[in-house]
Coordinates of C-alpha atoms and ligand atoms in Angstrom, one line a residue:
X38 CA -58.7 165.0 75.4
X39 CA -58.8 161.0 74.3
X40 CA -59.9 160.1 77.6
X41 CA -62.6 162.6 77.1
X42 CA -64.2 161.1 74.5
X43 CA -63.5 158.3 75.4
X44 CA -66.1 159.0 78.7
X45 CA -68.3 161.0 76.3
X46 CA -68.8 158.0 73.2
X47 CA -69.4 155.8 76.9
X48 CA -72.3 158.0 77.9
X49 CA -74.2 158.8 75.0
X50 CA -76.4 155.4 74.3
X51 CA -78.0 156.2 77.5
X52 CA -78.6 159.8 77.3
X53 CA -79.5 160.0 73.5
X54 CA -82.6 157.8 74.9
X55 CA -83.6 160.0 77.5
X56 CA -83.1 162.7 75.0
X57 CA -84.5 161.5 71.9
X58 CA -87.3 160.0 74.7
X59 CA -88.2 163.8 75.2
X60 CA -88.7 164.7 71.8
X61 CA -90.9 161.7 70.6
X62 CA -92.0 160.4 73.8
X63 CA -91.4 157.1 75.3
X64 CA -94.2 155.0 73.2
X65 CA -91.9 155.5 69.9
X66 CA -88.3 155.4 71.0
X67 CA -87.7 151.9 70.7
X68 CA -85.4 149.7 71.5
X69 CA -86.8 145.9 72.5
X70 CA -84.6 143.6 70.1
X71 CA -86.5 142.1 68.8
X72 CA -88.2 145.1 68.0
X73 CA -85.6 146.5 66.2
X74 CA -84.1 143.5 64.2
X75 CA -88.1 144.1 62.6
X76 CA -86.6 147.3 61.9
X77 CA -82.4 146.2 60.7
X78 CA -83.4 143.9 57.8
X79 CA -84.1 145.2 54.4
X80 CA -87.0 143.9 52.0
X81 CA -84.2 141.5 49.8
X82 CA -82.8 139.9 53.6
X83 CA -79.3 140.3 51.9
X84 CA -78.5 143.9 54.5
X85 CA -79.0 144.2 57.7
X86 CA -76.4 145.8 60.5
X87 CA -77.9 146.6 64.1
X88 CA -79.0 149.7 65.5
X89 CA -78.9 150.7 68.9
X90 CA -82.7 152.0 68.9
X91 CA -86.0 153.2 66.7
X92 CA -87.0 156.9 67.1
X93 CA -90.4 157.0 65.2
X94 CA -90.8 161.5 65.0
X95 CA -94.4 162.3 64.3
X96 CA -93.6 165.8 62.9
X97 CA -91.1 167.9 61.6
X98 CA -89.7 169.6 64.7
X99 CA -89.2 166.4 65.9
X100 CA -87.7 165.3 62.7
X101 CA -85.5 167.9 63.6
X102 CA -85.4 167.8 67.2
X103 CA -83.8 164.1 67.0
X104 CA -80.7 165.1 64.7
X105 CA -80.3 168.3 66.7
X106 CA -80.1 165.5 69.8
X107 CA -78.0 162.4 67.5
X108 CA -75.7 165.1 65.5
X109 CA -74.6 166.2 69.9
X110 CA -74.4 163.2 70.9
X111 CA -72.0 162.1 67.3
X112 CA -74.4 159.0 66.7
X113 CA -75.2 158.8 63.4
X114 CA -78.7 158.6 62.0
X115 CA -80.5 155.9 60.0
X116 CA -83.1 157.4 57.5
X117 CA -86.5 154.4 57.4
X118 CA -89.4 155.0 55.4
X119 CA -91.9 152.0 53.7
X120 CA -88.4 149.4 54.0
X121 CA -89.6 148.4 50.3
X122 CA -85.5 150.2 48.9
X123 CA -83.7 147.1 47.6
X124 CA -80.0 148.7 47.7
X125 CA -79.9 148.3 51.9
X126 CA -79.5 152.1 52.0
X127 CA -82.3 152.1 54.4
X128 CA -81.0 150.2 57.3
X129 CA -77.7 150.2 59.4
X130 CA -74.5 149.3 57.6
X131 CA -73.0 145.4 58.9
X132 CA -70.3 146.6 60.5
X133 CA -70.4 149.8 62.6
X134 CA -67.9 152.5 62.2
X135 CA -66.0 153.9 65.2
X136 CA -69.0 155.6 66.4
X137 CA -71.3 152.5 66.8
X138 CA -74.7 151.7 66.0
X139 CA -76.8 154.4 64.8
X140 CA -80.2 155.4 65.7
X141 CA -83.1 154.6 63.1
X142 CA -85.4 157.0 62.2
X143 CA -88.4 156.3 60.7
X144 CA -90.6 157.9 59.1
X145 CA -94.1 156.6 58.4
X146 CA -95.5 158.8 61.1
X147 CA -95.2 161.7 59.1
X148 CA -98.2 160.9 57.3
X149 CA -100.9 163.8 56.9
X150 CA -102.6 164.6 53.2
X151 CA -103.0 167.7 52.2
X152 CA -106.3 169.1 49.9
X153 CA -105.9 168.6 46.9
X154 CA -105.2 171.9 45.7
X155 CA -107.0 171.2 42.2
X156 CA -105.9 175.0 40.8
X157 CA -102.7 173.6 40.3
X158 CA -103.1 170.2 39.9
X159 CA -101.2 169.7 42.9
X160 CA -100.4 168.3 46.5
X161 CA -98.6 168.3 50.2
X162 CA -98.0 165.3 51.8
X163 CA -95.9 163.9 54.5
X164 CA -92.9 162.1 53.6
X165 CA -94.7 159.0 55.2
X166 CA -97.5 158.4 53.4
X167 CA -97.6 155.5 50.9
X168 CA -97.8 155.9 47.1
X169 CA -101.2 154.2 47.9
X170 CA -102.2 156.3 50.1
X171 CA -101.1 159.5 47.6
X172 CA -102.8 157.6 45.0
X173 CA -106.1 157.3 46.8
X174 CA -106.4 161.8 47.4
X175 CA -105.8 162.0 43.8
X176 CA -108.4 159.6 42.5
X177 CA -111.2 160.5 44.6
X178 CA -109.9 164.3 42.8
X179 CA -110.4 162.8 39.4
X180 CA -106.5 163.4 39.5
X181 CA -102.9 161.0 40.2
X182 CA -100.1 160.5 41.2
X183 CA -98.1 159.0 37.8
X184 CA -95.6 157.6 39.5
X185 CA -96.7 153.2 39.4
X186 CA -94.7 150.8 40.8
X187 CA -95.2 147.5 42.7
X188 CA -94.5 148.3 46.1
X189 CA -97.0 150.8 46.2
X190 CA -98.7 149.8 50.0
X191 CA -95.1 150.5 52.1
X192 CA -93.5 152.5 49.9
X193 CA -92.9 156.0 51.4
X194 CA -92.9 159.3 49.3
X195 CA -90.2 160.4 51.5
X196 CA -88.3 157.3 49.7
X197 CA -89.1 157.6 46.7
X198 CA -87.8 161.0 46.6
X199 CA -85.0 160.3 48.1
X200 CA -83.6 157.2 45.6
X201 CA -85.3 159.4 42.4
X202 CA -87.7 156.0 41.9
X203 CA -88.8 155.4 38.5
X204 CA -91.8 152.7 38.1
X205 CA -93.9 152.5 35.8
X206 CA -95.2 154.8 34.0
X207 CA -91.5 156.8 33.6
X208 CA -91.9 156.9 29.6
X209 CA -94.4 158.3 30.2
X210 CA -94.4 161.1 32.9
X211 CA -90.7 161.0 34.0
X212 CA -89.6 159.1 37.4
X213 CA -90.3 161.0 40.7
X214 CA -87.6 163.6 40.3
X215 CA -90.6 165.3 37.6
X216 CA -93.4 165.3 40.1
X217 CA -91.1 167.5 42.3
X218 CA -92.1 170.7 43.0
X219 CA -90.5 171.5 45.7
X220 CA -89.9 169.5 49.2
X221 CA -89.6 170.3 53.1
X222 CA -86.8 169.2 54.7
X223 CA -84.5 168.8 58.4
X224 CA -80.4 169.2 57.2
X225 CA -77.1 167.7 59.2
X226 CA -76.8 170.5 62.0
X227 CA -81.3 170.8 62.0
X228 CA -82.0 173.7 60.1
X229 CA -85.5 173.7 58.1
X230 CA -85.2 174.0 54.8
X231 CA -88.7 174.4 53.3
X232 CA -90.5 175.0 49.1
X233 CA -93.7 174.2 49.2
X234 CA -95.4 177.1 47.8
X235 CA -95.7 175.3 44.5
X236 CA -93.8 177.9 42.1
X237 CA -94.0 175.9 38.9
X238 CA -91.4 178.3 37.7
X239 CA -88.8 179.7 40.7
X240 CA -85.2 180.7 39.4
X241 CA -84.1 182.0 43.2
X242 CA -80.8 180.5 42.6
X243 CA -79.4 176.4 43.9
X244 CA -82.7 174.0 43.6
X245 CA -82.7 172.9 46.6
X246 CA -85.7 170.5 46.4
X247 CA -84.1 168.9 42.8
X248 CA -80.8 168.3 44.9
X249 CA -82.5 166.4 47.0
X250 CA -83.8 164.0 45.1
X251 CA -82.3 160.7 44.3
X252 CA -80.2 162.3 47.1
X253 CA -80.9 158.7 49.0
X254 CA -81.5 160.4 52.3
X255 CA -76.8 161.8 53.2
X256 CA -77.9 165.4 52.7
X257 CA -81.1 165.4 54.3
X258 CA -84.8 164.3 55.8
X259 CA -87.3 164.6 53.3
X260 CA -90.1 165.4 55.7
X261 CA -92.9 166.7 53.4
X262 CA -93.2 167.5 49.2
X263 CA -95.7 169.3 47.2
X264 CA -96.1 167.0 44.5
X265 CA -97.2 167.3 40.2
X266 CA -100.6 165.9 39.5
X267 CA -101.9 164.9 36.2
X268 CA -105.7 164.1 35.3
X269 CA -106.9 160.8 35.7
X270 CA -107.4 158.7 32.6
X271 CA -109.9 156.3 33.1
X272 CA -109.5 153.8 30.6
X273 CA -106.6 151.6 29.7
X274 CA -105.8 149.1 27.2
X275 CA -103.1 146.1 27.9
X276 CA -101.0 143.6 25.6
X277 CA -99.4 141.6 26.5
X278 CA -97.2 139.7 23.7
X279 CA -95.9 137.2 22.9
X280 CA -91.4 137.0 21.1
X281 CA -88.5 135.8 19.8
X282 CA -85.8 138.2 21.2
X283 CA -84.4 141.4 23.3
X284 CA -84.1 143.0 19.7
X285 CA -87.5 142.6 18.5
X286 CA -88.9 143.7 21.8
X287 CA -87.3 147.5 21.3
X288 CA -88.0 147.1 17.7
X289 CA -91.3 147.4 18.3
X290 CA -92.3 149.8 21.0
X291 CA -88.7 152.0 19.3
X292 CA -92.4 151.5 16.1
X293 CA -95.3 152.2 18.7
X294 CA -93.5 155.1 20.0
X295 CA -94.2 157.2 17.2
X296 CA -97.7 155.4 16.3
X297 CA -99.5 155.4 20.7
X298 CA -100.7 158.7 22.0
X299 CA -102.0 157.1 24.9
X300 CA -98.6 154.9 26.0
X301 CA -98.2 154.8 29.5
X302 CA -95.4 151.7 30.2
X303 CA -93.7 149.4 28.4
X304 CA -92.0 146.3 30.4
X305 CA -90.4 143.4 29.7
X306 CA -89.5 140.0 30.8
X307 CA -88.6 136.4 29.9
X308 CA -89.6 133.0 29.9
X309 CA -87.5 131.9 32.9
X310 CA -89.1 134.4 34.7
X311 CA -93.4 133.6 33.7
X312 CA -92.5 130.4 34.8
X313 CA -91.1 131.0 38.2
X314 CA -94.4 134.0 39.0
X315 CA -96.9 131.3 37.2
X316 CA -95.4 128.6 39.9
X317 CA -94.8 130.9 42.7
X318 CA -98.4 132.3 42.0
X319 CA -100.6 129.9 41.2
X320 CA -101.2 131.8 37.6
X321 CA -101.7 130.2 34.5
X322 CA -99.5 131.7 31.8
X323 CA -101.9 133.6 29.6
X324 CA -100.8 131.3 26.5
X325 CA -99.8 127.8 26.1
X326 CA -96.5 127.4 25.0
X327 CA -93.9 130.0 26.9
X328 CA -92.4 132.4 24.8
X329 CA -89.0 133.3 24.7
X330 CA -89.6 137.4 25.2
X331 CA -92.8 138.2 26.7
X332 CA -93.8 142.6 26.1
X333 CA -96.4 144.1 28.1
X334 CA -97.6 147.0 26.0
X335 CA -100.1 149.8 28.4
X336 CA -102.4 152.7 27.2
X337 CA -104.2 154.9 28.5
X338 CA -106.7 158.0 27.6
X339 CA -110.1 159.9 28.7
X340 CA -111.5 157.4 25.4
X341 CA -110.5 153.6 25.2
X342 CA -106.9 153.5 23.9
X343 CA -107.5 149.8 22.1
X344 CA -108.8 151.3 18.3
X345 CA -105.1 152.4 18.8
X346 CA -103.7 150.3 20.2
X347 CA -105.2 147.5 17.1
X348 CA -104.0 150.2 14.8
X349 CA -100.5 150.1 15.3
X350 CA -99.9 147.1 15.7
X351 CA -102.1 146.0 11.9
X352 CA -98.8 146.4 9.4
X353 CA -96.8 144.2 11.9
X354 CA -96.9 140.6 11.5
X355 CA -98.3 139.2 15.5
X356 CA -98.5 135.6 16.9
X357 CA -102.2 135.4 17.3
X358 CA -101.3 132.5 19.4
X359 CA -98.9 134.8 21.4
X360 CA -101.0 137.6 21.7
X361 CA -103.8 138.8 24.8
X362 CA -106.1 142.0 24.9
X363 CA -107.4 143.5 28.3
X364 CA -109.9 146.5 28.4
X365 CA -111.3 145.3 31.7
X366 CA -110.6 146.0 35.4
X367 CA -109.6 142.3 36.6
X368 CA -108.2 141.2 32.8
X369 CA -106.0 143.8 33.6
X370 CA -104.8 142.7 36.7
X371 CA -103.8 139.5 35.6
X372 CA -101.5 141.1 32.6
X373 CA -99.8 143.0 35.0
X374 CA -99.8 140.6 37.9
X375 CA -97.2 138.4 35.8
X376 CA -94.8 141.7 34.9
X377 CA -96.1 142.6 38.7
X378 CA -94.9 139.5 40.5
X379 CA -91.0 138.5 39.6
X380 CA -89.9 140.7 42.5
X381 CA -92.0 138.5 45.2
X382 CA -91.0 135.0 42.9
X383 CA -87.5 135.6 42.8
X384 CA -87.1 136.7 46.4
X385 CA -89.4 133.5 47.0
X386 CA -86.2 131.3 45.5
X387 CA -83.8 132.9 47.8
X388 CA -81.6 136.0 48.6
X389 CA -80.8 137.6 44.9
X390 CA -78.6 139.5 44.1
X391 CA -80.1 142.8 42.2
X392 CA -78.9 144.5 40.1
X393 CA -81.1 147.4 38.0
X394 CA -78.7 148.8 35.6
X395 CA -80.1 150.9 32.4
X396 CA -78.4 150.8 28.4
X397 CA -78.8 153.0 25.8
X398 CA -81.9 151.1 24.0
X399 CA -79.3 150.3 21.2
X400 CA -77.6 148.3 23.9
X401 CA -80.1 146.1 25.4
X402 CA -80.5 143.3 22.7
X403 CA -76.6 142.0 22.9
X404 CA -77.1 142.7 26.4
X405 CA -79.1 140.2 27.4
X406 CA -78.1 137.1 26.2
X407 CA -74.0 138.9 27.1
X408 CA -75.3 138.6 30.3
X409 CA -76.3 135.1 31.1
X410 CA -73.1 134.5 30.1
X411 CA -71.6 136.6 32.0
X412 CA -73.3 135.3 34.7
X413 CA -73.0 131.3 34.2
X414 CA -69.4 132.2 33.7
X415 CA -69.0 133.5 37.0
X416 CA -71.2 132.2 39.3
X417 CA -71.9 128.9 37.0
X418 CA -75.3 127.3 38.0
X419 CA -77.1 130.3 39.5
X420 CA -81.1 131.6 38.5
X421 CA -80.4 134.6 36.5
X422 CA -84.0 136.0 36.3
X423 CA -84.4 139.2 33.9
X424 CA -86.5 141.7 33.7
X425 CA -87.6 145.3 33.4
X426 CA -88.8 148.7 31.9
X427 CA -87.7 147.9 28.5
X428 CA -88.8 151.5 27.2
X429 CA -86.4 153.3 29.8
X430 CA -83.6 150.5 28.7
X431 CA -83.7 149.8 32.6
X432 CA -83.6 145.6 33.3
X433 CA -83.3 144.3 36.6
X434 CA -80.9 141.8 35.9
X435 CA -81.7 139.8 39.2
X436 CA -78.7 136.1 40.2
X437 CA -80.3 133.7 42.9
X438 CA -77.4 131.3 43.7
X439 CA -74.0 132.8 45.3
X440 CA -74.4 133.7 49.0
X441 CA -75.3 137.6 49.7
X442 CA -71.6 139.0 51.1
X443 CA -69.8 137.2 47.9
X444 CA -70.0 139.6 45.4
X445 CA -68.4 138.4 42.4
X446 CA -71.4 138.1 39.9
X447 CA -72.4 142.1 41.2
X448 CA -68.6 143.5 39.4
X449 CA -68.9 141.4 36.9
X450 CA -72.5 142.4 35.7
X451 CA -71.8 146.0 36.2
X452 CA -68.4 146.1 34.3
X453 CA -70.2 144.6 32.0
X454 CA -73.0 147.5 31.9
X455 CA -70.1 150.3 32.3
X456 CA -68.5 148.4 28.9
X457 CA -71.6 149.0 27.2
X458 CA -71.8 152.6 28.1
X459 CA -74.8 151.9 30.7
X460 CA -75.4 152.8 34.1
X461 CA -75.4 151.0 37.2
X462 CA -78.3 152.5 39.3
X463 CA -81.6 152.8 36.4
X464 CA -84.3 153.6 39.8
X465 CA -82.8 151.7 42.9
X466 CA -79.9 153.7 43.8
X467 CA -76.3 152.8 45.1
X468 CA -77.3 152.1 48.7
X469 CA -74.8 150.5 50.5
X470 CA -74.8 148.2 47.9
X471 CA -73.0 149.9 44.7
X472 CA -71.3 152.4 46.6
X473 CA -67.7 150.3 45.8
X474 CA -68.7 151.1 42.6
X475 CA -69.9 154.3 41.8
X476 CA -66.6 155.0 39.6
X477 CA -68.0 152.6 37.0
X478 CA -70.4 155.9 37.0
X479 CA -69.3 157.8 37.2
X480 CA -66.5 159.9 36.8
X481 CA -63.4 161.0 39.9
X482 CA -65.0 164.6 39.8
X483 CA -67.9 164.1 40.3
X484 CA -67.3 161.3 43.0
X485 CA -65.4 164.6 44.8
X486 CA -67.7 166.9 43.6
X487 CA -70.1 165.3 44.7
X488 CA -68.2 164.3 47.8
X489 CA -67.8 168.2 49.0
X490 CA -71.8 169.1 47.8
X491 CA -71.3 166.0 51.4
X492 CA -69.3 167.6 53.6
X493 CA -71.0 171.0 53.3
X494 CA -73.5 170.4 54.6
X495 CA -73.7 167.0 56.9
X496 CA -69.4 167.7 57.7
X497 CA -70.5 165.5 60.3
X498 CA -71.8 162.8 58.6
X499 CA -74.8 161.5 60.4
X500 CA -76.5 161.5 57.8
X501 CA -76.8 157.4 56.9
X502 CA -73.9 157.3 56.8
X503 CA -72.6 154.5 54.2
X504 CA -75.0 155.0 52.0
X505 CA -74.4 156.0 48.8
X506 CA -70.3 158.0 48.8
X507 CA -68.4 154.9 50.7
Ligands
FAD457 P1 -86.7 153.2 52.4 O1 -87.1 151.7 51.7 O2 -86.9 153.1 53.4 O3 -85.3 154.1 51.9 C1 -84.7 154.0 50.6 C2 -83.8 155.2 50.9 O4 -84.3 156.4 51.4 C3 -82.8 154.8 52.2 O5 -81.8 155.4 51.1 C4 -83.5 155.4 53.0 O6 -82.3 156.5 53.8 C5 -84.2 156.6 52.5 N1 -85.1 157.1 52.7 C6 -86.9 157.3 53.1 N2 -87.2 157.8 53.5 C7 -86.7 159.2 53.2 C8 -86.7 160.5 53.6 N3 -88.3 160.8 54.4 N4 -85.9 161.5 53.7 C9 -84.4 161.1 53.2 N5 -83.9 160.1 53.3 C10 -85.5 159.1 52.6 N6 -88.5 151.4 42.7 C11 -88.7 151.8 41.3 O7 -87.8 152.8 41.4 N7 -89.3 150.9 40.7 C12 -89.5 150.1 41.0 O8 -90.7 149.8 40.1 C13 -90.2 149.5 41.2 N8 -89.8 148.1 41.9 C14 -90.3 147.2 43.1 C15 -91.5 147.4 43.4 C16 -91.3 145.6 44.6 C17 -92.3 144.7 44.8 C18 -90.4 146.7 46.1 C19 -90.1 145.6 47.2 C20 -89.4 147.8 45.8 C21 -89.6 148.3 44.0 N9 -89.1 149.8 44.0 C22 -88.9 150.0 42.8 C23 -87.9 150.0 44.8 C24 -88.3 150.8 46.0 O9 -90.0 150.6 46.2 C25 -88.3 152.3 45.8 O10 -87.0 152.3 46.4 C26 -89.2 153.2 46.8 O11 -88.5 154.1 46.9 C27 -88.7 152.9 48.7 O12 -89.6 153.6 49.0 P2 -89.9 153.5 50.8 O13 -90.2 154.5 51.1 O14 -89.7 151.7 50.9 O15 -87.8 153.7 51.2
MLT458 C1 -89.6 146.2 38.7 O1 -89.3 146.9 37.6 O2 -89.5 144.8 39.7 C2 -89.1 146.7 40.8 O3 -87.6 147.4 40.1 C3 -88.2 146.1 42.0 C4 -86.9 144.8 41.1 O4 -86.6 145.4 40.6 O5 -87.4 143.9 42.1
ZN459 ZN1 -88.0 147.8 38.5

């Protein structure tokens, strides 16, 4: 028996390669090491691991056949969309398990965009459609897909559903979960489940579509999604304010929430981030004297939201010398660039430790200085750059300095967050980066329940092994 298993393992790679080529075509089975390696390192360059080969199925039937072939061969399968995820979930583990390196399945060929259903304000798209392509299709029909994030040109809808991506408009519309009406997905045994009928109300038992949202490719492979669209609001106004502290920013956002009907983003960043972004991107700072804290507020509507914005600020003491406003597209883009270019600027500095956390809003003022002190304590001389979606209590703590495999700073920050009642992942997920610390945010019984669901749907553990659940 042991000998037979060993013989099967030895035979599996070549047999599997043939089986996969028969499913997707030889042109879409990639095994050249140079080509494969471009899929096996993540966006941050912190996570990488070997893959047997890359397969690029074209549709749901091919996805199902790929999964069945891997299941028959006992091979693990890593699912990849745009590979913009920031927790290592879209690439293989650095050290493969006893079954050897997994197959990497790229979903980008599932890029069909259905017609906009104007009656329902919904659209059905393939999992490999990029966020930018979806936004374009929605806008052409006078509508909008309300989730937005800086990786829009590469991030796919499948990846956004798998990670329950947040982005900059959660404060107004909620995250990806809130936009998902239903999904089509292939389970680990190759069966297809599909809820693409567009029913907004449907109380017929477990909501399997929502179970897949945020499951990080561990329970099923999303192949298509039915999504909610909202009205496109053509008039926008963006305000950038210099403030003294995080506490001042959370107080101001609390005030603006009660006054601004069109509030669509409330973002925070700090002096060190502004200086880094300007250095890296060649942008000129918005005003000569640097501020300690920058708060970016966006409002949108059918008519200009500027008047409402100015009125909401009129009863506050605002420093005119540290205020910038834009209502035209290029001015708006310029103000957003200070915020959106943080991710690439930090990566240009080194391989970052990215700790995407969320806290009760009332605790952010205390957390910001505390986390800087903690980072300096455990990783002296490193650079900490913070920014985030302040309206959601979501701060991105980025630390450059410690080696990619040194997890001291990761643990120190996440432990601090848990102690203040926060969560170790706000919007990026657990991936491979945070599996060891899931217990800081989830109780033992919750992790046991999640493991039971995983075992029920994927008893062989072939989908994204080592992601989310250790
Ligand atoms: P990938 O990186 O390819 O995969 C991410 C995870 O989803 C992996 O676990 C993968 O296995 C799984 N997966 C992918 N496709 C499928 C599928 N079809 N079925 C099942 N599982 C699948 N994230 C935010 O939440 N908010 C932000 O504001 C934000 N801004 C970003 C800005 C930049 C510049 C970058 C580089 C990233 C940003 N991200 C942000 C992170 C990232 O863009 C999101 O996590 C996005 O949802 C990942 O999509 P993807 O297609 O690239 O997925
Ligand atoms: C952001 O808000 O900028 C993104 O989540 C990406 C990041 O954290 O780097
Ligand atoms: Zn973010």
